[in-house]
């Protein structure tokens, strides 16, 4: 069981526990559930923060609107109520503050979330009772450099991709691994992924599913015109360098599908293990196999009946 010392607001004799709520306010259902979670947390003695841009839609008396990268600073936990997109947005706030992040799936697949909508009440009770554990998930840091432009620096929990910027044009990329040239690809792009992201973009590109406890990096060429275009699994200490051919078309750098940057021909992109992990809350000790079966609706029953 994992616990964290309560956060003091500096008032003698008063101790506050603080939670940040991030949700998809564009969906009425998500807003209603977020409001319910906030009310329960406030009743349990929490100070509840909400992202300032979401405060009006949530309409929560007593909630504290916050903004900027310090929104989660000093909080005990961050709630992400929605789908995987909401989870990744919440991770942008939780990661720099090193605050654990709990995903509650109100979307469709919600692969990153630990709890489903039916678990909402019990999930809040577990948080109030500090009845949860925290996993540290490997992330990626990326740097992109090119002549005539500022250096781009970003990160990702799932994946970093270098993709073609023009639909009708093939992208020419040279990939180095650990300082040595690996291959040149004529392709739609290359995905560098974490084990957490192995079930996302890398999976749709034909990459392997990697258990989140495994420390490794993935490299998956997308629609590559090459004899050798297999997905690769490397050491977590590996470094990928992806160079956009100087005579090819424009490329795009994309981090978790959220942060997108234009790359001119000749750009050099370096991807390595992230300096900061994302801390993810786990309410139950469930095997990853069960998560795969549930999220992908895998067939586990044959004509002989259920397997035990």
PDB file of C-alpha atoms in Angstrom:
ATOM      1  CA  UNK A   1       0.000   0.000   0.000  1.00  0.00           C
ATOM      2  CA  UNK A   2       1.264   3.435  -0.866  1.00  0.00           C
ATOM      3  CA  UNK A   3       0.587   6.591   1.097  1.00  0.00           C
ATOM      4  CA  UNK A   4       1.754  10.167   1.020  1.00  0.00           C
ATOM      5  CA  UNK A   5       1.949  12.674   3.822  1.00  0.00           C
ATOM      6  CA  UNK A   6      -0.967  15.156   3.805  1.00  0.00           C
ATOM      7  CA  UNK A   7      -0.248  18.608   2.454  1.00  0.00           C
ATOM      8  CA  UNK A   8      -0.390  21.422   4.977  1.00  0.00           C
ATOM      9  CA  UNK A   9      -1.746  24.812   3.938  1.00  0.00           C
ATOM     10  CA  UNK A  10       0.371  26.497   6.595  1.00  0.00           C
ATOM     11  CA  UNK A  11      -2.507  27.121   9.008  1.00  0.00           C
ATOM     12  CA  UNK A  12      -1.817  25.825  12.514  1.00  0.00           C
ATOM     13  CA  UNK A  13      -3.905  22.779  13.364  1.00  0.00           C
ATOM     14  CA  UNK A  14      -5.358  22.487   9.861  1.00  0.00           C
ATOM     15  CA  UNK A  15      -4.168  19.879   7.388  1.00  0.00           C
ATOM     16  CA  UNK A  16      -5.467  19.753   3.839  1.00  0.00           C
ATOM     17  CA  UNK A  17      -5.283  16.977   1.312  1.00  0.00           C
ATOM     18  CA  UNK A  18      -5.363  18.252  -2.238  1.00  0.00           C
ATOM     19  CA  UNK A  19      -6.577  16.692  -5.493  1.00  0.00           C
ATOM     20  CA  UNK A  20      -6.570  18.068  -9.031  1.00  0.00           C
ATOM     21  CA  UNK A  21      -9.453  17.088 -11.327  1.00  0.00           C
ATOM     22  CA  UNK A  22      -9.008  17.001 -15.107  1.00  0.00           C
ATOM     23  CA  UNK A  23     -11.968  16.021 -17.282  1.00  0.00           C
ATOM     24  CA  UNK A  24     -13.537  16.353 -20.729  1.00  0.00           C
ATOM     25  CA  UNK A  25     -15.999  19.184 -20.153  1.00  0.00           C
ATOM     26  CA  UNK A  26     -17.214  18.960 -23.728  1.00  0.00           C
ATOM     27  CA  UNK A  27     -19.160  15.871 -22.698  1.00  0.00           C
ATOM     28  CA  UNK A  28     -22.049  16.411 -20.297  1.00  0.00           C
ATOM     29  CA  UNK A  29     -21.708  12.920 -18.846  1.00  0.00           C
ATOM     30  CA  UNK A  30     -18.045  13.473 -17.982  1.00  0.00           C
ATOM     31  CA  UNK A  31     -18.839  16.810 -16.363  1.00  0.00           C
ATOM     32  CA  UNK A  32     -21.535  15.264 -14.186  1.00  0.00           C
ATOM     33  CA  UNK A  33     -19.242  12.477 -13.002  1.00  0.00           C
ATOM     34  CA  UNK A  34     -16.406  14.908 -12.319  1.00  0.00           C
ATOM     35  CA  UNK A  35     -18.770  17.041 -10.259  1.00  0.00           C
ATOM     36  CA  UNK A  36     -19.818  13.980  -8.252  1.00  0.00           C
ATOM     37  CA  UNK A  37     -16.177  13.039  -7.568  1.00  0.00           C
ATOM     38  CA  UNK A  38     -15.369  16.584  -6.482  1.00  0.00           C
ATOM     39  CA  UNK A  39     -18.312  16.739  -4.076  1.00  0.00           C
ATOM     40  CA  UNK A  40     -17.263  13.453  -2.446  1.00  0.00           C
ATOM     41  CA  UNK A  41     -13.642  14.572  -2.123  1.00  0.00           C
ATOM     42  CA  UNK A  42     -14.598  17.917  -0.612  1.00  0.00           C
ATOM     43  CA  UNK A  43     -16.861  16.113   1.873  1.00  0.00           C
ATOM     44  CA  UNK A  44     -13.849  13.947   2.823  1.00  0.00           C
ATOM     45  CA  UNK A  45     -11.780  17.034   3.595  1.00  0.00           C
ATOM     46  CA  UNK A  46      -9.913  17.488   0.311  1.00  0.00           C
ATOM     47  CA  UNK A  47      -9.102  20.772  -1.315  1.00  0.00           C
ATOM     48  CA  UNK A  48     -10.200  20.202  -4.917  1.00  0.00           C
ATOM     49  CA  UNK A  49      -8.466  22.031  -7.750  1.00  0.00           C
ATOM     50  CA  UNK A  50      -9.850  22.211 -11.277  1.00  0.00           C
ATOM     51  CA  UNK A  51      -8.242  23.446 -14.464  1.00  0.00           C
ATOM     52  CA  UNK A  52      -9.279  27.084 -14.868  1.00  0.00           C
ATOM     53  CA  UNK A  53     -10.569  26.556 -18.428  1.00  0.00           C
ATOM     54  CA  UNK A  54     -12.919  23.831 -17.108  1.00  0.00           C
ATOM     55  CA  UNK A  55     -14.108  25.624 -13.959  1.00  0.00           C
ATOM     56  CA  UNK A  56     -17.128  27.361 -15.517  1.00  0.00           C
ATOM     57  CA  UNK A  57     -18.496  24.168 -17.075  1.00  0.00           C
ATOM     58  CA  UNK A  58     -17.969  22.174 -13.867  1.00  0.00           C
ATOM     59  CA  UNK A  59     -19.659  24.870 -11.722  1.00  0.00           C
ATOM     60  CA  UNK A  60     -18.242  23.548  -8.451  1.00  0.00           C
ATOM     61  CA  UNK A  61     -18.627  25.830  -5.431  1.00  0.00           C
ATOM     62  CA  UNK A  62     -15.542  25.491  -3.282  1.00  0.00           C
ATOM     63  CA  UNK A  63     -13.270  24.224  -6.075  1.00  0.00           C
ATOM     64  CA  UNK A  64     -10.043  26.142  -6.660  1.00  0.00           C
ATOM     65  CA  UNK A  65      -9.315  27.072 -10.321  1.00  0.00           C
ATOM     66  CA  UNK A  66      -5.648  26.601 -11.251  1.00  0.00           C
ATOM     67  CA  UNK A  67      -3.689  27.202 -14.412  1.00  0.00           C
ATOM     68  CA  UNK A  68      -0.223  26.716 -15.858  1.00  0.00           C
ATOM     69  CA  UNK A  69       2.343  23.954 -15.435  1.00  0.00           C
ATOM     70  CA  UNK A  70       2.243  24.275 -11.621  1.00  0.00           C
ATOM     71  CA  UNK A  71      -1.429  23.261 -11.446  1.00  0.00           C
ATOM     72  CA  UNK A  72      -0.631  19.937  -9.736  1.00  0.00           C
ATOM     73  CA  UNK A  73       2.230  21.199  -7.582  1.00  0.00           C
ATOM     74  CA  UNK A  74       1.842  20.025  -3.980  1.00  0.00           C
ATOM     75  CA  UNK A  75      -1.243  17.903  -4.739  1.00  0.00           C
ATOM     76  CA  UNK A  76      -1.646  14.392  -3.391  1.00  0.00           C
ATOM     77  CA  UNK A  77      -3.264  12.976  -6.524  1.00  0.00           C
ATOM     78  CA  UNK A  78      -4.523  13.945  -9.984  1.00  0.00           C
ATOM     79  CA  UNK A  79      -7.802  12.511 -11.277  1.00  0.00           C
ATOM     80  CA  UNK A  80      -8.246  12.106 -15.040  1.00  0.00           C
ATOM     81  CA  UNK A  81     -11.918  11.526 -15.807  1.00  0.00           C
ATOM     82  CA  UNK A  82     -12.461  10.711 -19.472  1.00  0.00           C
ATOM     83  CA  UNK A  83     -10.698   8.718 -22.161  1.00  0.00           C
ATOM     84  CA  UNK A  84      -7.034   8.273 -23.030  1.00  0.00           C
ATOM     85  CA  UNK A  85      -6.844  11.814 -24.427  1.00  0.00           C
ATOM     86  CA  UNK A  86      -7.897  13.242 -21.079  1.00  0.00           C
ATOM     87  CA  UNK A  87      -5.390  10.977 -19.330  1.00  0.00           C
ATOM     88  CA  UNK A  88      -2.533  12.207 -21.520  1.00  0.00           C
ATOM     89  CA  UNK A  89      -3.565  15.821 -20.920  1.00  0.00           C
ATOM     90  CA  UNK A  90      -3.600  15.213 -17.164  1.00  0.00           C
ATOM     91  CA  UNK A  91      -0.185  13.547 -17.402  1.00  0.00           C
ATOM     92  CA  UNK A  92       1.243  16.842 -18.694  1.00  0.00           C
ATOM     93  CA  UNK A  93       0.320  18.389 -15.338  1.00  0.00           C
ATOM     94  CA  UNK A  94       1.076  15.430 -13.056  1.00  0.00           C
ATOM     95  CA  UNK A  95       4.523  14.545 -14.428  1.00  0.00           C
ATOM     96  CA  UNK A  96       6.519  17.709 -13.628  1.00  0.00           C
ATOM     97  CA  UNK A  97       4.966  17.834 -10.138  1.00  0.00           C
ATOM     98  CA  UNK A  98       5.746  14.098  -9.598  1.00  0.00           C
ATOM     99  CA  UNK A  99       2.144  13.590  -8.473  1.00  0.00           C
ATOM    100  CA  UNK A 100       0.385  10.202  -8.919  1.00  0.00           C
ATOM    101  CA  UNK A 101      -2.271  10.105 -11.636  1.00  0.00           C
ATOM    102  CA  UNK A 102      -5.484   8.069 -11.467  1.00  0.00           C
ATOM    103  CA  UNK A 103      -7.421   7.477 -14.679  1.00  0.00           C
ATOM    104  CA  UNK A 104     -11.146   6.749 -14.536  1.00  0.00           C
ATOM    105  CA  UNK A 105     -12.444   5.732 -17.947  1.00  0.00           C
ATOM    106  CA  UNK A 106     -15.515   7.618 -19.109  1.00  0.00           C
ATOM    107  CA  UNK A 107     -14.663   7.127 -22.788  1.00  0.00           C
ATOM    108  CA  UNK A 108     -14.548   4.092 -25.069  1.00  0.00           C
ATOM    109  CA  UNK A 109     -11.394   1.978 -24.662  1.00  0.00           C
ATOM    110  CA  UNK A 110      -9.598   3.985 -21.998  1.00  0.00           C
ATOM    111  CA  UNK A 111      -6.560   1.720 -21.997  1.00  0.00           C
ATOM    112  CA  UNK A 112      -4.553   3.975 -19.696  1.00  0.00           C
ATOM    113  CA  UNK A 113      -7.244   4.238 -17.033  1.00  0.00           C
ATOM    114  CA  UNK A 114      -7.228   1.974 -13.994  1.00  0.00           C
ATOM    115  CA  UNK A 115     -10.917   2.295 -13.103  1.00  0.00           C
ATOM    116  CA  UNK A 116     -14.162   2.208 -15.054  1.00  0.00           C
ATOM    117  CA  UNK A 117     -17.279   4.298 -14.591  1.00  0.00           C
ATOM    118  CA  UNK A 118     -18.891   1.590 -12.439  1.00  0.00           C
ATOM    119  CA  UNK A 119     -15.927   1.851 -10.045  1.00  0.00           C
ATOM    120  CA  UNK A 120     -16.331   5.586  -9.501  1.00  0.00           C
ATOM    121  CA  UNK A 121     -17.560   5.537  -5.896  1.00  0.00           C
ATOM    122  CA  UNK A 122     -15.161   2.819  -4.746  1.00  0.00           C
ATOM    123  CA  UNK A 123     -12.241   4.570  -6.475  1.00  0.00           C
ATOM    124  CA  UNK A 124     -12.902   7.752  -4.507  1.00  0.00           C
ATOM    125  CA  UNK A 125     -13.166   5.759  -1.263  1.00  0.00           C
ATOM    126  CA  UNK A 126      -9.838   4.046  -1.988  1.00  0.00           C
ATOM    127  CA  UNK A 127      -8.153   7.396  -2.571  1.00  0.00           C
ATOM    128  CA  UNK A 128      -9.620   8.850   0.616  1.00  0.00           C
ATOM    129  CA  UNK A 129      -8.378   5.772   2.539  1.00  0.00           C
ATOM    130  CA  UNK A 130      -5.011   5.846   0.710  1.00  0.00           C
ATOM    131  CA  UNK A 131      -5.736   2.305  -0.405  1.00  0.00           C
ATOM    132  CA  UNK A 132      -3.707   2.275  -3.622  1.00  0.00           C
ATOM    133  CA  UNK A 133      -0.253   1.717  -5.041  1.00  0.00           C
ATOM    134  CA  UNK A 134       1.765   3.743  -7.526  1.00  0.00           C
ATOM    135  CA  UNK A 135       3.663   2.511 -10.601  1.00  0.00           C
ATOM    136  CA  UNK A 136       6.349   4.537 -12.330  1.00  0.00           C
ATOM    137  CA  UNK A 137       5.990   4.438 -16.105  1.00  0.00           C
ATOM    138  CA  UNK A 138       8.928   5.029 -18.426  1.00  0.00           C
ATOM    139  CA  UNK A 139       8.661   8.116 -20.639  1.00  0.00           C
ATOM    140  CA  UNK A 140      10.533   9.534 -23.634  1.00  0.00           C
ATOM    141  CA  UNK A 141      12.388  12.821 -24.016  1.00  0.00           C
ATOM    142  CA  UNK A 142      12.893  14.249 -27.506  1.00  0.00           C
ATOM    143  CA  UNK A 143      15.067  16.984 -28.973  1.00  0.00           C
ATOM    144  CA  UNK A 144      14.773  18.215 -32.561  1.00  0.00           C
ATOM    145  CA  UNK A 145      17.413  20.420 -34.170  1.00  0.00           C
ATOM    146  CA  UNK A 146      17.561  22.024 -37.605  1.00  0.00           C
ATOM    147  CA  UNK A 147      19.285  24.920 -39.319  1.00  0.00           C
ATOM    148  CA  UNK A 148      17.612  28.268 -39.014  1.00  0.00           C
ATOM    149  CA  UNK A 149      15.216  27.308 -36.246  1.00  0.00           C
ATOM    150  CA  UNK A 150      15.077  26.985 -32.450  1.00  0.00           C
ATOM    151  CA  UNK A 151      15.742  23.628 -30.789  1.00  0.00           C
ATOM    152  CA  UNK A 152      12.513  21.775 -29.999  1.00  0.00           C
ATOM    153  CA  UNK A 153      12.290  19.894 -26.711  1.00  0.00           C
ATOM    154  CA  UNK A 154       9.344  17.793 -25.593  1.00  0.00           C
ATOM    155  CA  UNK A 155       8.403  14.437 -24.079  1.00  0.00           C
ATOM    156  CA  UNK A 156       5.847  11.622 -24.336  1.00  0.00           C
ATOM    157  CA  UNK A 157       4.271   8.891 -22.227  1.00  0.00           C
ATOM    158  CA  UNK A 158       3.053   6.794 -25.177  1.00  0.00           C
ATOM    159  CA  UNK A 159       5.079   7.620 -28.265  1.00  0.00           C
ATOM    160  CA  UNK A 160       7.024  10.105 -30.303  1.00  0.00           C
ATOM    161  CA  UNK A 161       6.595   9.902 -34.067  1.00  0.00           C
ATOM    162  CA  UNK A 162       8.279  11.504 -37.057  1.00  0.00           C
ATOM    163  CA  UNK A 163       5.754  11.436 -39.897  1.00  0.00           C
ATOM    164  CA  UNK A 164       5.387  12.779 -43.398  1.00  0.00           C
ATOM    165  CA  UNK A 165       3.905  16.238 -43.570  1.00  0.00           C
ATOM    166  CA  UNK A 166       2.514  15.904 -47.088  1.00  0.00           C
ATOM    167  CA  UNK A 167       0.032  13.156 -47.837  1.00  0.00           C
ATOM    168  CA  UNK A 168       1.191  12.468 -51.397  1.00  0.00           C
ATOM    169  CA  UNK A 169       4.910  12.369 -50.588  1.00  0.00           C
ATOM    170  CA  UNK A 170       7.002   9.579 -49.120  1.00  0.00           C
ATOM    171  CA  UNK A 171       9.330  10.517 -46.274  1.00  0.00           C
ATOM    172  CA  UNK A 172      13.020   9.576 -46.379  1.00  0.00           C
ATOM    173  CA  UNK A 173      14.451   8.945 -42.917  1.00  0.00           C
ATOM    174  CA  UNK A 174      17.805   7.687 -41.652  1.00  0.00           C
ATOM    175  CA  UNK A 175      17.627   5.955 -38.260  1.00  0.00           C
ATOM    176  CA  UNK A 176      20.612   5.571 -35.927  1.00  0.00           C
ATOM    177  CA  UNK A 177      20.526   3.455 -32.773  1.00  0.00           C
ATOM    178  CA  UNK A 178      23.112   4.011 -30.038  1.00  0.00           C
ATOM    179  CA  UNK A 179      25.323   6.090 -32.294  1.00  0.00           C
ATOM    180  CA  UNK A 180      25.391   3.638 -35.191  1.00  0.00           C
ATOM    181  CA  UNK A 181      23.388   3.876 -38.459  1.00  0.00           C
ATOM    182  CA  UNK A 182      20.661   1.225 -38.610  1.00  0.00           C
ATOM    183  CA  UNK A 183      18.729   1.787 -41.831  1.00  0.00           C
ATOM    184  CA  UNK A 184      17.337   4.314 -44.262  1.00  0.00           C
ATOM    185  CA  UNK A 185      13.580   4.111 -44.741  1.00  0.00           C
ATOM    186  CA  UNK A 186      11.279   5.403 -47.445  1.00  0.00           C
ATOM    187  CA  UNK A 187       8.132   5.440 -45.304  1.00  0.00           C
ATOM    188  CA  UNK A 188       5.145   7.250 -43.847  1.00  0.00           C
ATOM    189  CA  UNK A 189       7.076   7.704 -40.626  1.00  0.00           C
ATOM    190  CA  UNK A 190       8.745   6.102 -37.620  1.00  0.00           C
ATOM    191  CA  UNK A 191       7.247   5.624 -34.158  1.00  0.00           C
ATOM    192  CA  UNK A 192       9.387   5.518 -31.004  1.00  0.00           C
ATOM    193  CA  UNK A 193       7.285   4.131 -28.155  1.00  0.00           C
ATOM    194  CA  UNK A 194       7.377   3.132 -24.507  1.00  0.00           C
ATOM    195  CA  UNK A 195       5.915  -0.126 -23.157  1.00  0.00           C
ATOM    196  CA  UNK A 196       2.921   1.944 -22.004  1.00  0.00           C
ATOM    197  CA  UNK A 197       2.500   3.170 -25.589  1.00  0.00           C
ATOM    198  CA  UNK A 198       2.978  -0.260 -27.140  1.00  0.00           C
ATOM    199  CA  UNK A 199      -0.824  -0.676 -27.254  1.00  0.00           C
ATOM    200  CA  UNK A 200      -1.362   2.687 -28.953  1.00  0.00           C
ATOM    201  CA  UNK A 201       0.103   4.035 -32.220  1.00  0.00           C
ATOM    202  CA  UNK A 202       2.950   1.483 -32.255  1.00  0.00           C
ATOM    203  CA  UNK A 203       0.397  -1.337 -31.969  1.00  0.00           C
ATOM    204  CA  UNK A 204      -1.611  -0.071 -34.938  1.00  0.00           C
ATOM    205  CA  UNK A 205       1.657   0.069 -36.896  1.00  0.00           C
ATOM    206  CA  UNK A 206       2.332  -3.631 -36.269  1.00  0.00           C
ATOM    207  CA  UNK A 207       4.509  -3.324 -33.172  1.00  0.00           C
ATOM    208  CA  UNK A 208       4.529  -5.813 -30.288  1.00  0.00           C
ATOM    209  CA  UNK A 209       2.551  -5.508 -27.066  1.00  0.00           C
ATOM    210  CA  UNK A 210       5.046  -5.008 -24.239  1.00  0.00           C
ATOM    211  CA  UNK A 211       4.110  -5.531 -20.610  1.00  0.00           C
ATOM    212  CA  UNK A 212       4.396  -2.194 -18.728  1.00  0.00           C
ATOM    213  CA  UNK A 213       6.794  -3.697 -16.171  1.00  0.00           C
ATOM    214  CA  UNK A 214       9.336  -4.299 -18.941  1.00  0.00           C
ATOM    215  CA  UNK A 215      11.921  -1.545 -19.323  1.00  0.00           C
ATOM    216  CA  UNK A 216      12.528  -1.154 -23.042  1.00  0.00           C
ATOM    217  CA  UNK A 217      12.130   1.220 -25.981  1.00  0.00           C
ATOM    218  CA  UNK A 218      10.315   0.402 -29.225  1.00  0.00           C
ATOM    219  CA  UNK A 219      10.969   1.576 -32.767  1.00  0.00           C
ATOM    220  CA  UNK A 220       8.291   0.867 -35.379  1.00  0.00           C
ATOM    221  CA  UNK A 221       8.632   1.942 -39.046  1.00  0.00           C
ATOM    222  CA  UNK A 222       5.268   2.885 -40.576  1.00  0.00           C
ATOM    223  CA  UNK A 223       4.489   1.637 -44.102  1.00  0.00           C
ATOM    224  CA  UNK A 224       8.186   1.377 -44.922  1.00  0.00           C
ATOM    225  CA  UNK A 225       9.326   0.480 -48.447  1.00  0.00           C
ATOM    226  CA  UNK A 226      12.236  -1.653 -47.240  1.00  0.00           C
ATOM    227  CA  UNK A 227      13.124  -5.323 -46.978  1.00  0.00           C
ATOM    228  CA  UNK A 228      13.996  -4.819 -43.320  1.00  0.00           C
ATOM    229  CA  UNK A 229      11.175  -2.927 -41.684  1.00  0.00           C
ATOM    230  CA  UNK A 230      10.453  -5.009 -38.592  1.00  0.00           C
ATOM    231  CA  UNK A 231       9.589  -3.402 -35.246  1.00  0.00           C
ATOM    232  CA  UNK A 232      12.566  -3.264 -32.884  1.00  0.00           C
ATOM    233  CA  UNK A 233      12.750  -3.575 -29.096  1.00  0.00           C
ATOM    234  CA  UNK A 234      15.902  -2.060 -27.605  1.00  0.00           C
ATOM    235  CA  UNK A 235      17.403  -1.456 -24.180  1.00  0.00           C
ATOM    236  CA  UNK A 236      15.896   1.361 -22.094  1.00  0.00           C
ATOM    237  CA  UNK A 237      19.280   3.086 -22.266  1.00  0.00           C
ATOM    238  CA  UNK A 238      19.233   3.212 -26.073  1.00  0.00           C
ATOM    239  CA  UNK A 239      19.188   6.458 -28.034  1.00  0.00           C
ATOM    240  CA  UNK A 240      17.409   6.859 -31.377  1.00  0.00           C
ATOM    241  CA  UNK A 241      18.442   9.549 -33.838  1.00  0.00           C
ATOM    242  CA  UNK A 242      16.085  10.111 -36.773  1.00  0.00           C
ATOM    243  CA  UNK A 243      17.380  12.356 -39.542  1.00  0.00           C
ATOM    244  CA  UNK A 244      15.013  13.744 -42.159  1.00  0.00           C
ATOM    245  CA  UNK A 245      16.690  13.501 -45.565  1.00  0.00           C
ATOM    246  CA  UNK A 246      17.755  16.979 -46.783  1.00  0.00           C
ATOM    247  CA  UNK A 247      16.108  16.381 -50.156  1.00  0.00           C
ATOM    248  CA  UNK A 248      12.841  14.883 -48.927  1.00  0.00           C
ATOM    249  CA  UNK A 249       9.513  16.540 -48.135  1.00  0.00           C
ATOM    250  CA  UNK A 250       8.454  18.259 -44.928  1.00  0.00           C
ATOM    251  CA  UNK A 251       8.024  16.128 -41.813  1.00  0.00           C
ATOM    252  CA  UNK A 252       6.045  16.444 -38.588  1.00  0.00           C
ATOM    253  CA  UNK A 253       7.155  15.603 -35.042  1.00  0.00           C
ATOM    254  CA  UNK A 254       4.262  14.431 -32.878  1.00  0.00           C
ATOM    255  CA  UNK A 255       4.362  13.694 -29.127  1.00  0.00           C
ATOM    256  CA  UNK A 256       1.470  11.609 -27.730  1.00  0.00           C
ATOM    257  CA  UNK A 257      -0.745  12.996 -30.483  1.00  0.00           C
ATOM    258  CA  UNK A 258      -0.924  16.267 -28.533  1.00  0.00           C
ATOM    259  CA  UNK A 259       2.194  18.326 -29.224  1.00  0.00           C
ATOM    260  CA  UNK A 260       2.950  18.731 -32.925  1.00  0.00           C
ATOM    261  CA  UNK A 261       5.929  20.491 -34.538  1.00  0.00           C
ATOM    262  CA  UNK A 262       6.902  21.040 -38.173  1.00  0.00           C
ATOM    263  CA  UNK A 263      10.286  19.635 -39.226  1.00  0.00           C
ATOM    264  CA  UNK A 264      12.082  20.894 -42.341  1.00  0.00           C
ATOM    265  CA  UNK A 265      14.276  18.635 -44.500  1.00  0.00           C
ATOM    266  CA  UNK A 266      17.568  17.936 -42.734  1.00  0.00           C
ATOM    267  CA  UNK A 267      16.083  18.030 -39.213  1.00  0.00           C
ATOM    268  CA  UNK A 268      17.696  15.743 -36.651  1.00  0.00           C
ATOM    269  CA  UNK A 269      15.477  14.204 -33.947  1.00  0.00           C
ATOM    270  CA  UNK A 270      16.972  12.528 -30.865  1.00  0.00           C
ATOM    271  CA  UNK A 271      14.814  10.289 -28.674  1.00  0.00           C
ATOM    272  CA  UNK A 272      15.883   8.731 -25.369  1.00  0.00           C
ATOM    273  CA  UNK A 273      14.446   7.606 -22.069  1.00  0.00           C
ATOM    274  CA  UNK A 274      12.723  10.431 -20.219  1.00  0.00           C
ATOM    275  CA  UNK A 275      14.323  12.009 -17.196  1.00  0.00           C
ATOM    276  CA  UNK A 276      10.978  11.973 -15.352  1.00  0.00           C
ATOM    277  CA  UNK A 277       8.535   9.037 -15.250  1.00  0.00           C
ATOM    278  CA  UNK A 278       4.772   9.352 -15.000  1.00  0.00           C
ATOM    279  CA  UNK A 279       3.457   8.007 -11.696  1.00  0.00           C
ATOM    280  CA  UNK A 280       0.256   6.029 -12.268  1.00  0.00           C
ATOM    281  CA  UNK A 281      -2.159   4.980  -9.531  1.00  0.00           C
ATOM    282  CA  UNK A 282      -3.236   1.356  -9.311  1.00  0.00           C
ATOM    283  CA  UNK A 283      -6.276   0.560  -7.168  1.00  0.00           C
ATOM    284  CA  UNK A 284      -6.175  -3.202  -7.679  1.00  0.00           C
ATOM    285  CA  UNK A 285      -3.368  -5.651  -8.313  1.00  0.00           C
ATOM    286  CA  UNK A 286      -4.659  -6.952 -11.653  1.00  0.00           C
ATOM    287  CA  UNK A 287      -2.527  -8.856 -14.171  1.00  0.00           C
ATOM    288  CA  UNK A 288      -1.836  -6.990 -17.394  1.00  0.00           C
ATOM    289  CA  UNK A 289      -3.180 -10.034 -19.252  1.00  0.00           C
ATOM    290  CA  UNK A 290      -6.639  -9.352 -17.818  1.00  0.00           C
ATOM    291  CA  UNK A 291      -6.432  -5.748 -18.995  1.00  0.00           C
ATOM    292  CA  UNK A 292      -5.583  -6.860 -22.549  1.00  0.00           C
ATOM    293  CA  UNK A 293      -8.476  -9.313 -22.598  1.00  0.00           C
ATOM    294  CA  UNK A 294     -10.959  -6.743 -21.287  1.00  0.00           C
ATOM    295  CA  UNK A 295      -9.883  -3.761 -23.402  1.00  0.00           C
ATOM    296  CA  UNK A 296      -9.469  -5.665 -26.686  1.00  0.00           C
ATOM    297  CA  UNK A 297     -12.340  -8.079 -26.003  1.00  0.00           C
ATOM    298  CA  UNK A 298     -10.061 -11.042 -26.710  1.00  0.00           C
ATOM    299  CA  UNK A 299     -11.695 -14.479 -27.132  1.00  0.00           C
ATOM    300  CA  UNK A 300     -10.841 -16.674 -24.145  1.00  0.00           C
ATOM    301  CA  UNK A 301     -13.651 -19.189 -24.551  1.00  0.00           C
ATOM    302  CA  UNK A 302     -13.555 -22.065 -27.008  1.00  0.00           C
ATOM    303  CA  UNK A 303     -16.054 -24.643 -28.148  1.00  0.00           C
ATOM    304  CA  UNK A 304     -15.074 -26.791 -25.179  1.00  0.00           C
ATOM    305  CA  UNK A 305     -16.269 -24.108 -22.799  1.00  0.00           C
ATOM    306  CA  UNK A 306     -14.592 -21.661 -20.465  1.00  0.00           C
ATOM    307  CA  UNK A 307     -10.946 -22.033 -19.549  1.00  0.00           C
ATOM    308  CA  UNK A 308     -10.079 -21.839 -15.857  1.00  0.00           C
TER     309      UNK A 308
END
